[in-house]
Amino acid sequence: MTRDLDLVLFGATGYTGKLTADYLTQAAGRESLRWAIAGRNRDKLAAVRDELGDGGKSVELVVADAGDPAALAAMAKRARVVCSTTGPYAKYGSAVVAACADAGTHYCDLTGEVAWMRQMIDAHHARARDTGARIVHTCGFDSIPSDLGCYLAQRAYIATYGRPAATVTGQFRFKGGFSGGTVASMVNMAEEMRRDPSLRKLIGNPYALDPDPSVKRDHTPRDVRAPKRDQRTGRYLTTFVMASCNTRVVRRSHALAGFPWGDGFRYDEVMTTSNPVVAAGVNVALGGFVLALATPVLRDVVVGQLPQPGTGPSPAQRTSGFWRAELVATGPMGELVYEAGDHFDPGYGSTARMLGEAALCLAKDKLTSPGGVQTPSIAMGDALAERLRSAGLTFAPAVA
């Protein structure tokens, strides 16, 4: 099938969509990129293209609504890759994935919606495997630092000690804010769990994204952690809000790869802070936030104080943010620390770079991975790591 476009950015008029469009504009020249921005409103798409300046003049506009399967199918058939920023994905993303799986078109997004990803695996993995479409969720701060970081940490550990680490723990610290789209996704997930209580069990399963999530394991990881002091760094470790998504993505990667690190391999994540009061307060704050989202009256009050759809951190806030992750790999042979990080805020400035490079990797690089609902490390691995390093992100063993 002839593809006249390398890449279509679907949802380009949203907050993160605009950031990703700007990033792709900067990359388009060096990549000789044939690309388009897509959404349901031509006038808004034209306004985004105008904001891209001279680099956006050659960008095509594609009108397609998330609820129009015929338009989505036509869009997918034209492109090598569809990159989607249209969250909440459980509301607006399913038909896009279906169109890409049917057309053999690669796909990436930045979702962190575990229940929706499980639905996409069940509905489209086999079809995408047959057509060769690589369907790759979580190509932003959820969950590239975790998934690609763990993959690279294990490879470094094997190179050092001759065997894989028994455990890898991601230790995260960051500075950044929320966008209205992220808030909308959290609210939608809470509403779905209220309507369908079985989703709570699914989301609570630490192996929810494994090929067979029903397989019993000897070890049951915990997403919520009591704060404790880390003897290695002196910092305090506590619950990381994104662990419930990231850890499941890493475990899916391990399962898809055939469990190369052993059946007993464990991956966990924590947030780190130098302040013991902050560490102690995180679990209370997270618990209160979850309770508020699950209670309609409280939810309306809380959400009213948070960013609304289409809004997010200012340019100054994005450039003053950062994220750092230490992937601590341990085993009988010793310990190795692998570092990842970026000097932009994690959820938006850095996520736009990660998502943009993931889309370019799928569109332009010679990958050998199979089709199917994959993960960033399984679908792109070293090719993506090299791209991200070239873009200024850190992925390297820690210097002793």
mmCIF file of N, CA and C in Angstrom, residues 298-393:
data_model
loop_
_atom_site.group_PDB
_atom_site.id
_atom_site.type_symbol
_atom_site.label_atom_id
_atom_site.label_comp_id
_atom_site.label_asym_id
_atom_site.label_seq_id
_atom_site.Cartn_x
_atom_site.Cartn_y
_atom_site.Cartn_z
ATOM 1 N N LEU A 298 -17.507 15.927 45.725
ATOM 2 C CA LEU A 298 -16.134 16.363 45.982
ATOM 3 C C LEU A 298 -15.367 16.544 44.677
ATOM 4 N N ARG A 299 -15.619 15.654 43.713
ATOM 5 C CA ARG A 299 -14.903 15.713 42.449
ATOM 6 C C ARG A 299 -15.136 17.048 41.757
ATOM 7 N N ASP A 300 -16.382 17.510 41.727
ATOM 8 C CA ASP A 300 -16.683 18.773 41.056
ATOM 9 C C ASP A 300 -15.926 19.933 41.705
ATOM 10 N N VAL A 301 -15.821 19.894 43.026
ATOM 11 C CA VAL A 301 -15.107 20.966 43.738
ATOM 12 C C VAL A 301 -13.626 20.931 43.406
ATOM 13 N N VAL A 302 -13.021 19.732 43.478
ATOM 14 C CA VAL A 302 -11.579 19.601 43.231
ATOM 15 C C VAL A 302 -11.241 19.928 41.796
ATOM 16 N N VAL A 303 -11.997 19.359 40.849
ATOM 17 C CA VAL A 303 -11.704 19.565 39.432
ATOM 18 C C VAL A 303 -11.864 21.028 39.050
ATOM 19 N N GLY A 304 -12.788 21.722 39.706
ATOM 20 C CA GLY A 304 -12.979 23.136 39.427
ATOM 21 C C GLY A 304 -11.771 23.982 39.754
ATOM 22 N N GLN A 305 -10.890 23.476 40.627
ATOM 23 C CA GLN A 305 -9.688 24.213 41.007
ATOM 24 C C GLN A 305 -8.485 23.849 40.144
ATOM 25 N N LEU A 306 -8.629 22.864 39.269
ATOM 26 C CA LEU A 306 -7.523 22.364 38.455
ATOM 27 C C LEU A 306 -7.617 22.892 37.030
ATOM 28 N N PRO A 307 -6.533 22.773 36.232
ATOM 29 C CA PRO A 307 -6.567 23.264 34.841
ATOM 30 C C PRO A 307 -7.690 22.636 34.036
ATOM 31 N N GLN A 308 -8.273 23.419 33.165
ATOM 32 C CA GLN A 308 -9.366 22.960 32.323
ATOM 33 C C GLN A 308 -8.827 22.483 30.971
ATOM 34 N N PRO A 309 -9.613 21.661 30.231
ATOM 35 C CA PRO A 309 -9.145 21.158 28.935
ATOM 36 C C PRO A 309 -8.645 22.269 28.025
ATOM 37 N N GLY A 310 -7.521 22.008 27.366
ATOM 38 C CA GLY A 310 -6.922 22.989 26.478
ATOM 39 C C GLY A 310 -5.905 23.886 27.139
ATOM 40 N N THR A 311 -5.763 23.772 28.468
ATOM 41 C CA THR A 311 -4.808 24.601 29.199
ATOM 42 C C THR A 311 -3.769 23.730 29.879
ATOM 43 N N GLY A 312 -2.674 24.357 30.306
ATOM 44 C CA GLY A 312 -1.606 23.620 30.980
ATOM 45 C C GLY A 312 -0.514 24.571 31.421
ATOM 46 N N PRO A 313 0.630 24.032 31.836
ATOM 47 C CA PRO A 313 1.738 24.868 32.309
ATOM 48 C C PRO A 313 2.186 25.876 31.259
ATOM 49 N N SER A 314 2.596 27.049 31.716
ATOM 50 C CA SER A 314 3.070 28.105 30.820
ATOM 51 C C SER A 314 4.442 27.733 30.262
ATOM 52 N N PRO A 315 4.898 28.426 29.209
ATOM 53 C CA PRO A 315 6.254 28.158 28.700
ATOM 54 C C PRO A 315 7.322 28.279 29.779
ATOM 55 N N ALA A 316 7.195 29.272 30.653
ATOM 56 C CA ALA A 316 8.186 29.428 31.729
ATOM 57 C C ALA A 316 8.156 28.240 32.678
ATOM 58 N N GLN A 317 6.951 27.753 32.988
ATOM 59 C CA GLN A 317 6.844 26.598 33.877
ATOM 60 C C GLN A 317 7.409 25.340 33.221
ATOM 61 N N ARG A 318 7.196 25.205 31.917
ATOM 62 C CA ARG A 318 7.721 24.027 31.230
ATOM 63 C C ARG A 318 9.244 24.024 31.209
ATOM 64 N N THR A 319 9.837 25.195 30.958
ATOM 65 C CA THR A 319 11.301 25.241 30.869
ATOM 66 C C THR A 319 11.967 25.221 32.233
ATOM 67 N N SER A 320 11.228 25.533 33.295
ATOM 68 C CA SER A 320 11.818 25.479 34.637
ATOM 69 C C SER A 320 11.618 24.119 35.298
ATOM 70 N N GLY A 321 10.871 23.245 34.651
ATOM 71 C CA GLY A 321 10.653 21.913 35.201
ATOM 72 C C GLY A 321 11.799 20.974 34.868
ATOM 73 N N PHE A 322 11.724 19.760 35.403
ATOM 74 C CA PHE A 322 12.728 18.741 35.120
ATOM 75 C C PHE A 322 12.205 17.402 35.602
ATOM 76 N N TRP A 323 12.877 16.340 35.203
ATOM 77 C CA TRP A 323 12.669 15.042 35.831
ATOM 78 C C TRP A 323 13.978 14.270 35.827
ATOM 79 N N ARG A 324 14.167 13.483 36.876
ATOM 80 C CA ARG A 324 15.335 12.615 37.016
ATOM 81 C C ARG A 324 14.862 11.258 37.509
ATOM 82 N N ALA A 325 15.424 10.217 36.929
ATOM 83 C CA ALA A 325 15.118 8.857 37.382
ATOM 84 C C ALA A 325 16.412 8.088 37.548
ATOM 85 N N GLU A 326 16.514 7.367 38.646
ATOM 86 C CA GLU A 326 17.600 6.420 38.841
ATOM 87 C C GLU A 326 16.997 5.022 38.810
ATOM 88 N N LEU A 327 17.418 4.219 37.857
ATOM 89 C CA LEU A 327 16.975 2.835 37.770
ATOM 90 C C LEU A 327 18.015 1.997 38.523
ATOM 91 N N VAL A 328 17.656 1.577 39.716
ATOM 92 C CA VAL A 328 18.592 0.876 40.591
ATOM 93 C C VAL A 328 18.429 -0.629 40.385
ATOM 94 N N ALA A 329 19.406 -1.225 39.733
ATOM 95 C CA ALA A 329 19.380 -2.659 39.425
ATOM 96 C C ALA A 329 20.224 -3.403 40.447
ATOM 97 N N THR A 330 19.649 -4.426 41.081
ATOM 98 C CA THR A 330 20.362 -5.176 42.115
ATOM 99 C C THR A 330 20.209 -6.678 41.887
ATOM 100 N N GLY A 331 21.193 -7.397 42.334
ATOM 101 C CA GLY A 331 21.192 -8.853 42.237
ATOM 102 C C GLY A 331 22.324 -9.420 43.067
ATOM 103 N N PRO A 332 22.505 -10.737 43.070
ATOM 104 C CA PRO A 332 23.553 -11.369 43.872
ATOM 105 C C PRO A 332 24.956 -10.866 43.532
ATOM 106 N N MET A 333 25.141 -10.415 42.298
ATOM 107 C CA MET A 333 26.472 -9.990 41.870
ATOM 108 C C MET A 333 26.811 -8.564 42.297
ATOM 109 N N GLY A 334 25.799 -7.761 42.616
ATOM 110 C CA GLY A 334 26.072 -6.379 42.979
ATOM 111 C C GLY A 334 24.961 -5.444 42.551
ATOM 112 N N GLU A 335 25.272 -4.145 42.534
ATOM 113 C CA GLU A 335 24.286 -3.112 42.223
ATOM 114 C C GLU A 335 24.800 -2.226 41.104
ATOM 115 N N LEU A 336 23.881 -1.742 40.276
ATOM 116 C CA LEU A 336 24.208 -0.794 39.208
ATOM 117 C C LEU A 336 23.100 0.236 39.131
ATOM 118 N N VAL A 337 23.471 1.495 38.971
ATOM 119 C CA VAL A 337 22.491 2.575 38.866
ATOM 120 C C VAL A 337 22.543 3.148 37.457
ATOM 121 N N TYR A 338 21.385 3.201 36.822
ATOM 122 C CA TYR A 338 21.253 3.758 35.475
ATOM 123 C C TYR A 338 20.422 5.024 35.574
ATOM 124 N N GLU A 339 20.860 6.085 34.908
ATOM 125 C CA GLU A 339 20.197 7.378 35.026
ATOM 126 C C GLU A 339 19.409 7.734 33.765
ATOM 127 N N ALA A 340 18.280 8.388 33.971
ATOM 128 C CA ALA A 340 17.501 8.959 32.881
ATOM 129 C C ALA A 340 17.005 10.324 33.340
ATOM 130 N N GLY A 341 16.793 11.241 32.399
ATOM 131 C CA GLY A 341 16.298 12.549 32.808
ATOM 132 C C GLY A 341 16.189 13.527 31.658
ATOM 133 N N ASP A 342 15.589 14.686 31.963
ATOM 134 C CA ASP A 342 15.435 15.754 30.986
ATOM 135 C C ASP A 342 15.324 17.073 31.744
ATOM 136 N N HIS A 343 15.656 18.175 31.054
ATOM 137 C CA HIS A 343 15.639 19.488 31.692
ATOM 138 C C HIS A 343 14.392 20.286 31.322
ATOM 139 N N PHE A 344 13.334 19.601 30.904
ATOM 140 C CA PHE A 344 12.013 20.206 30.723
ATOM 141 C C PHE A 344 11.026 19.508 31.654
ATOM 142 N N ASP A 345 9.892 20.166 31.917
ATOM 143 C CA ASP A 345 8.909 19.548 32.809
ATOM 144 C C ASP A 345 8.472 18.210 32.213
ATOM 145 N N PRO A 346 8.188 17.218 33.068
ATOM 146 C CA PRO A 346 7.996 15.860 32.565
ATOM 147 C C PRO A 346 6.758 15.665 31.718
ATOM 148 N N GLY A 347 5.625 16.220 32.131
ATOM 149 C CA GLY A 347 4.369 15.869 31.494
ATOM 150 C C GLY A 347 4.116 16.526 30.166
ATOM 151 N N TYR A 348 4.859 17.597 29.824
ATOM 152 C CA TYR A 348 4.507 18.358 28.631
ATOM 153 C C TYR A 348 5.732 18.702 27.793
ATOM 154 N N GLY A 349 6.654 19.526 28.323
ATOM 155 C CA GLY A 349 7.849 19.847 27.565
ATOM 156 C C GLY A 349 8.641 18.607 27.195
ATOM 157 N N SER A 350 8.874 17.734 28.162
ATOM 158 C CA SER A 350 9.630 16.515 27.890
ATOM 159 C C SER A 350 8.777 15.476 27.172
ATOM 160 N N THR A 351 7.520 15.371 27.541
ATOM 161 C CA THR A 351 6.638 14.399 26.886
ATOM 162 C C THR A 351 6.488 14.694 25.397
ATOM 163 N N ALA A 352 6.397 15.966 25.014
ATOM 164 C CA ALA A 352 6.292 16.303 23.591
ATOM 165 C C ALA A 352 7.527 15.834 22.839
ATOM 166 N N ARG A 353 8.701 15.938 23.473
ATOM 167 C CA ARG A 353 9.935 15.464 22.843
ATOM 168 C C ARG A 353 9.925 13.938 22.728
ATOM 169 N N MET A 354 9.527 13.260 23.801
ATOM 170 C CA MET A 354 9.513 11.798 23.766
ATOM 171 C C MET A 354 8.492 11.270 22.766
ATOM 172 N N LEU A 355 7.280 11.842 22.788
ATOM 173 C CA LEU A 355 6.241 11.389 21.863
ATOM 174 C C LEU A 355 6.638 11.685 20.417
ATOM 175 N N GLY A 356 7.186 12.888 20.172
ATOM 176 C CA GLY A 356 7.606 13.237 18.829
ATOM 177 C C GLY A 356 8.681 12.303 18.303
ATOM 178 N N GLU A 357 9.669 11.988 19.127
ATOM 179 C CA GLU A 357 10.743 11.101 18.690
ATOM 180 C C GLU A 357 10.245 9.666 18.521
ATOM 181 N N ALA A 358 9.296 9.243 19.349
ATOM 182 C CA ALA A 358 8.721 7.906 19.172
ATOM 183 C C ALA A 358 7.997 7.816 17.836
ATOM 184 N N ALA A 359 7.233 8.850 17.488
ATOM 185 C CA ALA A 359 6.526 8.859 16.215
ATOM 186 C C ALA A 359 7.506 8.849 15.044
ATOM 187 N N LEU A 360 8.571 9.639 15.144
ATOM 188 C CA LEU A 360 9.583 9.676 14.091
ATOM 189 C C LEU A 360 10.310 8.342 13.976
ATOM 190 N N CYS A 361 10.560 7.720 15.109
ATOM 191 C CA CYS A 361 11.218 6.410 15.111
ATOM 192 C C CYS A 361 10.365 5.378 14.375
ATOM 193 N N LEU A 362 9.079 5.352 14.669
ATOM 194 C CA LEU A 362 8.186 4.406 14.000
ATOM 195 C C LEU A 362 8.062 4.708 12.512
ATOM 196 N N ALA A 363 8.129 5.986 12.163
ATOM 197 C CA ALA A 363 7.946 6.381 10.769
ATOM 198 C C ALA A 363 9.196 6.186 9.929
ATOM 199 N N LYS A 364 10.375 6.418 10.518
ATOM 200 C CA LYS A 364 11.586 6.546 9.720
ATOM 201 C C LYS A 364 12.632 5.458 9.943
ATOM 202 N N ASP A 365 12.657 4.840 11.107
ATOM 203 C CA ASP A 365 13.750 3.922 11.420
ATOM 204 C C ASP A 365 13.442 2.500 10.952
ATOM 205 N N LYS A 366 14.485 1.754 10.664
ATOM 206 C CA LYS A 366 14.347 0.360 10.234
ATOM 207 C C LYS A 366 14.264 -0.522 11.467
ATOM 208 N N LEU A 367 13.059 -0.783 11.907
ATOM 209 C CA LEU A 367 12.815 -1.567 13.109
ATOM 210 C C LEU A 367 12.547 -3.020 12.731
ATOM 211 N N THR A 368 12.915 -3.917 13.616
ATOM 212 C CA THR A 368 12.716 -5.349 13.351
ATOM 213 C C THR A 368 11.643 -5.961 14.241
ATOM 214 N N SER A 369 11.047 -5.174 15.107
ATOM 215 C CA SER A 369 10.037 -5.699 16.026
ATOM 216 C C SER A 369 8.769 -6.078 15.276
ATOM 217 N N PRO A 370 7.989 -7.023 15.820
ATOM 218 C CA PRO A 370 6.762 -7.451 15.142
ATOM 219 C C PRO A 370 5.620 -6.472 15.355
ATOM 220 N N GLY A 371 4.548 -6.682 14.607
ATOM 221 C CA GLY A 371 3.336 -5.925 14.851
ATOM 222 C C GLY A 371 2.642 -6.414 16.104
ATOM 223 N N GLY A 372 1.666 -5.637 16.557
ATOM 224 C CA GLY A 372 0.921 -5.975 17.768
ATOM 225 C C GLY A 372 0.887 -4.803 18.719
ATOM 226 N N VAL A 373 0.159 -4.959 19.816
ATOM 227 C CA VAL A 373 0.139 -3.916 20.847
ATOM 228 C C VAL A 373 1.403 -4.099 21.673
ATOM 229 N N GLN A 374 2.396 -3.268 21.384
ATOM 230 C CA GLN A 374 3.719 -3.406 21.969
ATOM 231 C C GLN A 374 3.932 -2.364 23.065
ATOM 232 N N THR A 375 5.163 -2.257 23.519
ATOM 233 C CA THR A 375 5.578 -1.220 24.466
ATOM 234 C C THR A 375 6.733 -0.465 23.828
ATOM 235 N N PRO A 376 7.104 0.711 24.348
ATOM 236 C CA PRO A 376 8.205 1.453 23.721
ATOM 237 C C PRO A 376 9.494 0.650 23.596
ATOM 238 N N SER A 377 9.889 -0.072 24.647
ATOM 239 C CA SER A 377 11.161 -0.800 24.582
ATOM 240 C C SER A 377 11.088 -1.984 23.631
ATOM 241 N N ILE A 378 9.951 -2.653 23.555
ATOM 242 C CA ILE A 378 9.813 -3.801 22.660
ATOM 243 C C ILE A 378 9.728 -3.339 21.205
ATOM 244 N N ALA A 379 8.966 -2.284 20.947
ATOM 245 C CA ALA A 379 8.772 -1.828 19.572
ATOM 246 C C ALA A 379 9.989 -1.114 19.015
ATOM 247 N N MET A 380 10.670 -0.304 19.859
ATOM 248 C CA MET A 380 11.702 0.595 19.327
ATOM 249 C C MET A 380 13.068 0.454 19.984
ATOM 250 N N GLY A 381 13.120 0.079 21.253
ATOM 251 C CA GLY A 381 14.371 -0.226 21.939
ATOM 252 C C GLY A 381 15.506 0.751 21.707
ATOM 253 N N ASP A 382 16.640 0.231 21.192
ATOM 254 C CA ASP A 382 17.848 1.028 21.032
ATOM 255 C C ASP A 382 17.659 2.190 20.065
ATOM 256 N N ALA A 383 16.854 2.010 19.028
ATOM 257 C CA ALA A 383 16.636 3.086 18.064
ATOM 258 C C ALA A 383 16.018 4.299 18.740
ATOM 259 N N LEU A 384 15.048 4.073 19.605
ATOM 260 C CA LEU A 384 14.420 5.172 20.330
ATOM 261 C C LEU A 384 15.387 5.786 21.333
ATOM 262 N N ALA A 385 16.164 4.953 22.016
ATOM 263 C CA ALA A 385 17.133 5.472 22.984
ATOM 264 C C ALA A 385 18.114 6.423 22.317
ATOM 265 N N GLU A 386 18.611 6.054 21.135
ATOM 266 C CA GLU A 386 19.546 6.916 20.423
ATOM 267 C C GLU A 386 18.884 8.219 20.012
ATOM 268 N N ARG A 387 17.649 8.150 19.580
ATOM 269 C CA ARG A 387 16.939 9.372 19.202
ATOM 270 C C ARG A 387 16.776 10.308 20.403
ATOM 271 N N LEU A 388 16.402 9.747 21.528
ATOM 272 C CA LEU A 388 16.166 10.581 22.708
ATOM 273 C C LEU A 388 17.465 11.199 23.213
ATOM 274 N N ARG A 389 18.544 10.449 23.160
ATOM 275 C CA ARG A 389 19.839 11.026 23.542
ATOM 276 C C ARG A 389 20.200 12.183 22.610
ATOM 277 N N SER A 390 19.968 12.006 21.324
ATOM 278 C CA SER A 390 20.262 13.069 20.360
ATOM 279 C C SER A 390 19.392 14.297 20.591
ATOM 280 N N ALA A 391 18.197 14.075 21.146
ATOM 281 C CA ALA A 391 17.286 15.181 21.448
ATOM 282 C C ALA A 391 17.622 15.880 22.760
ATOM 283 N N GLY A 392 18.608 15.356 23.502
ATOM 284 C CA GLY A 392 19.046 16.011 24.719
ATOM 285 C C GLY A 392 18.651 15.338 26.010
ATOM 286 N N LEU A 393 17.930 14.212 25.946
ATOM 287 C CA LEU A 393 17.574 13.489 27.163
ATOM 288 C C LEU A 393 18.751 12.621 27.606
#
